[in-house]
Amino acid sequence: MVKVAAVQMRSNGDMSANITALERMVGEAAAQGAQYVQTPENTGIIQNDRALYRASLHAEQDDPVVKAAAALAKRHGIYLHIGSTPIKLDNGLIANRAFVFAPDGPKITTYDKIHMFDVDLDNGESWRESDTISAGDRAVVTELPFMKLGLAICYDIRFPQLFQAQANAGANVISAPAAFTRQTGEAHWHILQRARAIENGAFLISAAQGGLHNGNRQTYGHSIIVSPWGKVLAEADHDDPAVIYAEIDVADSTAARNKIPNLKNAREFKLETIGGGTDKA
């Protein structure tokens, strides 16, 4: 058994204030015995003003969130998973990048969000992540002493093939730390999280942003931990900052996959599209 935690935040445009919140909440999780702690997408900053956003960013080696996270992991002796924070790239674009740090501080791995949130929602809400974010092209599974962890970020949750690939590579815990909009969260958050856990016979841990950011962006919250059988083990049933916990045993993933061996039973197939009408003179 291992105790895991998901940190629900309300990040804003002040990176220093976000780091202070990160330090406090990760410290709280560690004090409660969590050995793995996950934070949400955009832990370091949420800022809709594009000029201010760009001006706040750093290359990875200089990023204050990355430095703070490495120090936190070492201070508390935990595996710390920063769900993502924006990183300035040499090509002028930005990586929406996740980090996993070891208990002695070093970075274990990173993951850059693959799927860009380019959508037009009701009531005029529109997003074009690809205008500023450089999409990743590699899926990641990282092996920790007590789990094999698949990394994903927010909109990735709508692409089941990513998680199936991770499960087939041995992941028994998957993740999708997020900054879901309130509109899409109310409609789809819970069913997507539970579906990915069930499909892959894996625990799912998704820390979320929640509430009103900078007075003009609202996220759904409801950070969640789900069992391989689809049971919600813990949830922040609101959008306020919070830490949620669960004790997990990855043997439950093996048991779920033995009961429903859909990963083993998957087959390759051909797809045919066949017309049903007839030509008329």
Coordinates of N, CA, C and O in Angstrom, one line a residue, residues 139-228:
A139 N 4.9 9.7 -25.6 CA 4.2 9.3 -24.4 C 5.2 8.8 -23.4 O 6.3 8.3 -23.8
V140 N 4.9 8.9 -22.1 CA 5.8 8.5 -21.0 C 5.2 7.7 -20.0 O 4.1 8.0 -19.5
V141 N 5.9 6.6 -19.6 CA 5.6 5.8 -18.4 C 6.9 5.8 -17.6 O 8.0 5.5 -18.1
T142 N 6.8 6.2 -16.3 CA 8.0 6.2 -15.5 C 7.8 5.2 -14.3 O 6.7 5.1 -13.8
E143 N 8.8 4.5 -14.0 CA 8.7 3.4 -13.0 C 9.2 3.9 -11.7 O 10.4 4.2 -11.5
L144 N 8.3 4.0 -10.7 CA 8.6 4.4 -9.4 C 8.7 3.1 -8.5 O 8.2 2.1 -9.0
P145 N 9.2 3.1 -7.3 CA 9.3 1.9 -6.5 C 8.0 1.2 -6.3 O 7.9 0.0 -6.2
F146 N 6.9 2.0 -6.3 CA 5.6 1.4 -5.9 C 4.5 1.5 -7.0 O 3.4 1.2 -6.8
M147 N 4.9 2.0 -8.2 CA 3.9 2.1 -9.3 C 4.7 2.3 -10.6 O 5.8 2.8 -10.6
K148 N 4.0 2.0 -11.7 CA 4.4 2.4 -13.0 C 3.4 3.4 -13.4 O 2.3 3.1 -13.7
L149 N 3.9 4.7 -13.6 CA 3.0 5.8 -13.7 C 3.0 6.3 -15.2 O 4.1 6.7 -15.7
G150 N 1.8 6.4 -15.8 CA 1.7 7.0 -17.1 C 1.3 8.5 -17.0 O 0.5 8.9 -16.2
L151 N 2.0 9.3 -17.7 CA 1.9 10.8 -17.6 C 1.0 11.3 -18.8 O 1.2 10.9 -19.9
A152 N 0.1 12.2 -18.5 CA -0.7 12.9 -19.4 C -1.2 14.2 -18.8 O -0.9 14.4 -17.6
I153 N -1.8 15.1 -19.6 CA -2.2 16.4 -19.1 C -3.5 16.7 -19.7 O -3.7 16.8 -20.9
C154 N -4.5 17.0 -18.9 CA -5.8 17.6 -19.2 C -6.5 17.1 -20.4 O -7.1 16.0 -20.4
Y155 N -6.4 17.8 -21.6 CA -7.2 17.4 -22.8 C -6.8 16.0 -23.3 O -7.5 15.4 -24.0
D156 N -5.6 15.6 -22.9 CA -5.2 14.2 -23.3 C -6.2 13.2 -22.8 O -6.3 12.1 -23.4
I157 N -7.0 13.4 -21.8 CA -7.9 12.5 -21.2 C -8.9 12.0 -22.3 O -9.5 11.0 -22.2
R158 N -9.1 12.8 -23.3 CA -10.1 12.5 -24.3 C -9.6 11.6 -25.4 O -10.3 11.4 -26.4
F159 N -8.3 11.2 -25.3 CA -7.7 10.4 -26.3 C -7.3 9.0 -25.7 O -6.1 8.8 -25.2
P160 N -8.2 8.1 -25.7 CA -8.0 6.8 -25.0 C -6.8 6.0 -25.5 O -6.2 5.2 -24.7
Q161 N -6.4 6.2 -26.7 CA -5.3 5.4 -27.3 C -4.0 5.7 -26.5 O -3.1 4.9 -26.4
L162 N -3.9 6.9 -26.0 CA -2.7 7.3 -25.3 C -2.6 6.4 -24.0 O -1.5 5.9 -23.7
F163 N -3.6 6.3 -23.3 CA -3.6 5.6 -22.0 C -3.5 4.1 -22.3 O -2.9 3.3 -21.5
Q164 N -4.1 3.6 -23.4 CA -4.0 2.2 -23.7 C -2.6 1.8 -24.0 O -2.1 0.8 -23.6
A165 N -1.9 2.7 -24.7 CA -0.5 2.5 -25.0 C 0.3 2.4 -23.7 O 1.2 1.6 -23.5
Q166 N 0.0 3.3 -22.7 CA 0.7 3.3 -21.5 C 0.4 2.0 -20.7 O 1.3 1.4 -20.1
A167 N -0.8 1.6 -20.7 CA -1.2 0.4 -20.0 C -0.5 -0.8 -20.6 O 0.0 -1.7 -19.9
N168 N -0.4 -0.9 -21.9 CA 0.2 -2.0 -22.6 C 1.7 -2.0 -22.3 O 2.4 -3.0 -22.4
A169 N 2.3 -0.8 -21.9 CA 3.7 -0.7 -21.6 C 3.9 -1.0 -20.1 O 5.0 -0.8 -19.6
G170 N 2.8 -1.3 -19.4 CA 3.0 -1.7 -18.0 C 2.5 -0.7 -16.9 O 2.5 -1.0 -15.7
A171 N 2.0 0.5 -17.4 CA 1.5 1.5 -16.4 C 0.3 0.9 -15.6 O -0.7 0.4 -16.2
N172 N 0.4 0.9 -14.3 CA -0.7 0.5 -13.4 C -1.4 1.7 -12.7 O -2.4 1.6 -12.0
V173 N -0.8 2.9 -12.9 CA -1.4 4.2 -12.5 C -1.3 5.1 -13.6 O -0.2 5.2 -14.2
I174 N -2.4 5.8 -14.0 CA -2.4 6.8 -15.0 C -2.8 8.1 -14.5 O -3.3 8.2 -13.3
S175 N -2.6 9.2 -15.2 CA -2.8 10.5 -14.6 C -3.2 11.5 -15.7 O -2.8 11.3 -16.8
A176 N -4.0 12.5 -15.3 CA -4.4 13.5 -16.2 C -4.6 14.8 -15.5 O -5.7 15.4 -15.5
P177 N -3.6 15.3 -14.8 CA -3.7 16.6 -14.1 C -4.2 17.7 -15.0 O -3.8 17.7 -16.2
A178 N -5.1 18.6 -14.5 CA -5.9 19.3 -15.5 C -6.2 20.8 -15.0 O -6.0 21.1 -13.8
A179 N -6.6 21.6 -16.0 CA -7.2 22.9 -15.7 C -8.5 22.9 -16.6 O -8.7 23.7 -17.5
F180 N -9.4 21.9 -16.3 CA -10.6 21.8 -17.1 C -11.5 23.0 -16.9 O -11.7 23.6 -15.8
T181 N -12.1 23.5 -18.0 CA -13.1 24.6 -17.9 C -14.3 24.1 -17.2 O -14.6 22.9 -17.1
R182 N -15.0 25.0 -16.5 CA -16.1 24.6 -15.8 C -17.2 24.0 -16.7 O -17.8 23.0 -16.3
Q183 N -17.3 24.6 -17.9 CA -18.4 24.1 -18.8 C -18.1 22.6 -19.2 O -19.0 21.8 -19.1
T184 N -16.9 22.3 -19.6 CA -16.6 20.9 -20.0 C -16.5 20.0 -18.8 O -16.8 18.8 -18.9
G185 N -16.0 20.5 -17.6 CA -15.9 19.7 -16.4 C -17.3 19.2 -15.9 O -17.5 18.1 -15.6
E186 N -18.3 20.2 -15.9 CA -19.6 19.8 -15.5 C -20.2 18.7 -16.4 O -20.9 17.8 -15.9
A187 N -19.9 18.7 -17.7 CA -20.4 17.8 -18.6 C -19.7 16.4 -18.6 O -20.3 15.4 -18.7
H188 N -18.3 16.4 -18.5 CA -17.6 15.3 -18.9 C -16.5 14.8 -17.9 O -16.0 13.7 -18.1
W189 N -16.1 15.6 -16.9 CA -15.0 15.3 -16.1 C -15.0 13.9 -15.5 O -14.2 13.1 -15.7
H190 N -16.1 13.6 -14.7 CA -16.2 12.4 -14.0 C -16.2 11.2 -14.9 O -15.5 10.2 -14.7
I191 N -17.0 11.2 -15.9 CA -17.1 10.0 -16.8 C -15.8 9.8 -17.5 O -15.5 8.6 -17.7
L192 N -15.1 10.8 -18.0 CA -13.8 10.6 -18.6 C -12.8 10.0 -17.7 O -12.1 9.0 -18.1
Q193 N -12.7 10.5 -16.5 CA -11.7 9.9 -15.5 C -12.0 8.5 -15.2 O -11.1 7.6 -15.2
R194 N -13.3 8.2 -14.9 CA -13.6 6.8 -14.6 C -13.5 5.9 -15.8 O -13.0 4.7 -15.6
A195 N -13.8 6.3 -16.9 CA -13.7 5.5 -18.1 C -12.3 5.1 -18.4 O -12.0 4.0 -18.7
R196 N -11.3 6.1 -18.3 CA -9.9 5.8 -18.6 C -9.4 4.7 -17.6 O -8.6 3.9 -17.9
A197 N -9.8 4.9 -16.3 CA -9.4 3.9 -15.3 C -10.0 2.5 -15.6 O -9.2 1.5 -15.6
I198 N -11.2 2.4 -15.9 CA -11.9 1.1 -16.2 C -11.3 0.5 -17.4 O -11.0 -0.7 -17.4
E199 N -11.2 1.3 -18.5 CA -10.7 0.7 -19.8 C -9.3 0.1 -19.6 O -9.0 -0.9 -20.3
N200 N -8.5 0.7 -18.7 CA -7.1 0.2 -18.6 C -6.8 -0.6 -17.4 O -5.6 -1.0 -17.2
G201 N -7.8 -0.8 -16.6 CA -7.6 -1.5 -15.3 C -6.5 -0.9 -14.5 O -5.6 -1.6 -13.9
A202 N -6.5 0.4 -14.4 CA -5.4 1.2 -13.7 C -6.0 2.2 -12.7 O -7.1 2.7 -12.9
F203 N -5.3 2.5 -11.7 CA -5.6 3.6 -10.9 C -5.5 4.9 -11.7 O -4.6 5.0 -12.6
L204 N -6.3 5.9 -11.5 CA -6.2 7.2 -12.1 C -6.1 8.3 -11.0 O -6.9 8.3 -10.1
I205 N -5.2 9.2 -11.2 CA -5.0 10.3 -10.3 C -5.0 11.6 -11.1 O -4.1 11.7 -12.0
S206 N -5.9 12.5 -10.9 CA -5.9 13.7 -11.6 C -6.2 14.9 -10.7 O -7.3 15.1 -10.2
A207 N -5.1 15.6 -10.4 CA -5.2 16.9 -9.6 C -5.7 18.0 -10.6 O -5.4 18.0 -11.8
A208 N -6.5 18.9 -10.0 CA -7.1 19.9 -10.9 C -7.0 21.3 -10.4 O -6.8 21.5 -9.2
Q209 N -7.0 22.3 -11.3 CA -7.2 23.7 -10.9 C -8.7 23.9 -10.7 O -9.6 23.2 -11.3
G210 N -9.0 24.8 -9.8 CA -10.4 25.0 -9.4 C -10.7 26.5 -9.1 O -9.9 27.1 -8.4
G211 N -11.8 27.0 -9.6 CA -12.3 28.3 -9.2 C -12.0 29.4 -10.2 O -11.7 29.1 -11.4
L212 N -12.1 30.6 -9.8 CA -11.9 31.8 -10.6 C -10.5 32.3 -10.6 O -9.9 32.6 -9.5
H213 N -9.9 32.4 -11.8 CA -8.5 32.8 -11.9 C -8.4 34.2 -12.6 O -8.9 34.4 -13.7
N214 N -7.7 35.1 -11.9 CA -7.5 36.4 -12.4 C -8.8 37.1 -12.8 O -8.8 38.1 -13.6
G215 N -9.9 36.7 -12.3 CA -11.2 37.3 -12.5 C -11.8 37.1 -13.9 O -12.9 37.6 -14.2
N216 N -11.2 36.2 -14.7 CA -11.7 36.0 -16.1 C -11.6 34.6 -16.6 O -11.9 34.3 -17.8
R217 N -11.2 33.7 -15.8 CA -11.2 32.3 -16.2 C -11.6 31.4 -15.1 O -11.2 31.5 -13.9
Q218 N -12.5 30.4 -15.4 CA -13.1 29.6 -14.3 C -12.8 28.1 -14.7 O -13.1 27.6 -15.8
T219 N -12.2 27.4 -13.7 CA -12.0 26.0 -13.9 C -12.8 25.2 -12.9 O -13.3 25.7 -11.9
Y220 N -12.9 23.9 -13.2 CA -13.9 23.0 -12.6 C -13.5 22.5 -11.2 O -14.4 22.2 -10.4
G221 N -12.2 22.2 -11.0 CA -11.9 21.6 -9.7 C -12.2 20.1 -9.8 O -12.0 19.4 -10.8
H222 N -12.7 19.6 -8.6 CA -13.0 18.2 -8.5 C -11.9 17.2 -8.8 O -12.0 16.2 -9.5
S223 N -10.7 17.5 -8.2 CA -9.6 16.6 -8.2 C -10.1 15.2 -7.8 O -10.9 15.1 -6.9
I224 N -9.5 14.2 -8.4 CA -10.1 12.8 -8.2 C -9.1 11.7 -8.2 O -8.0 11.9 -8.9
I225 N -9.3 10.7 -7.5 CA -8.5 9.4 -7.5 C -9.5 8.3 -7.7 O -10.5 8.2 -7.0
V226 N -9.3 7.5 -8.7 CA -10.2 6.4 -9.1 C -9.5 5.1 -9.1 O -8.3 5.0 -9.5
S227 N -10.2 4.0 -8.7 CA -9.6 2.7 -8.6 C -9.7 2.0 -10.0 O -10.4 2.5 -10.9
P228 N -8.9 0.9 -10.2 CA -9.0 0.2 -11.5 C -10.3 -0.4 -11.8 O -10.6 -0.7 -13.0

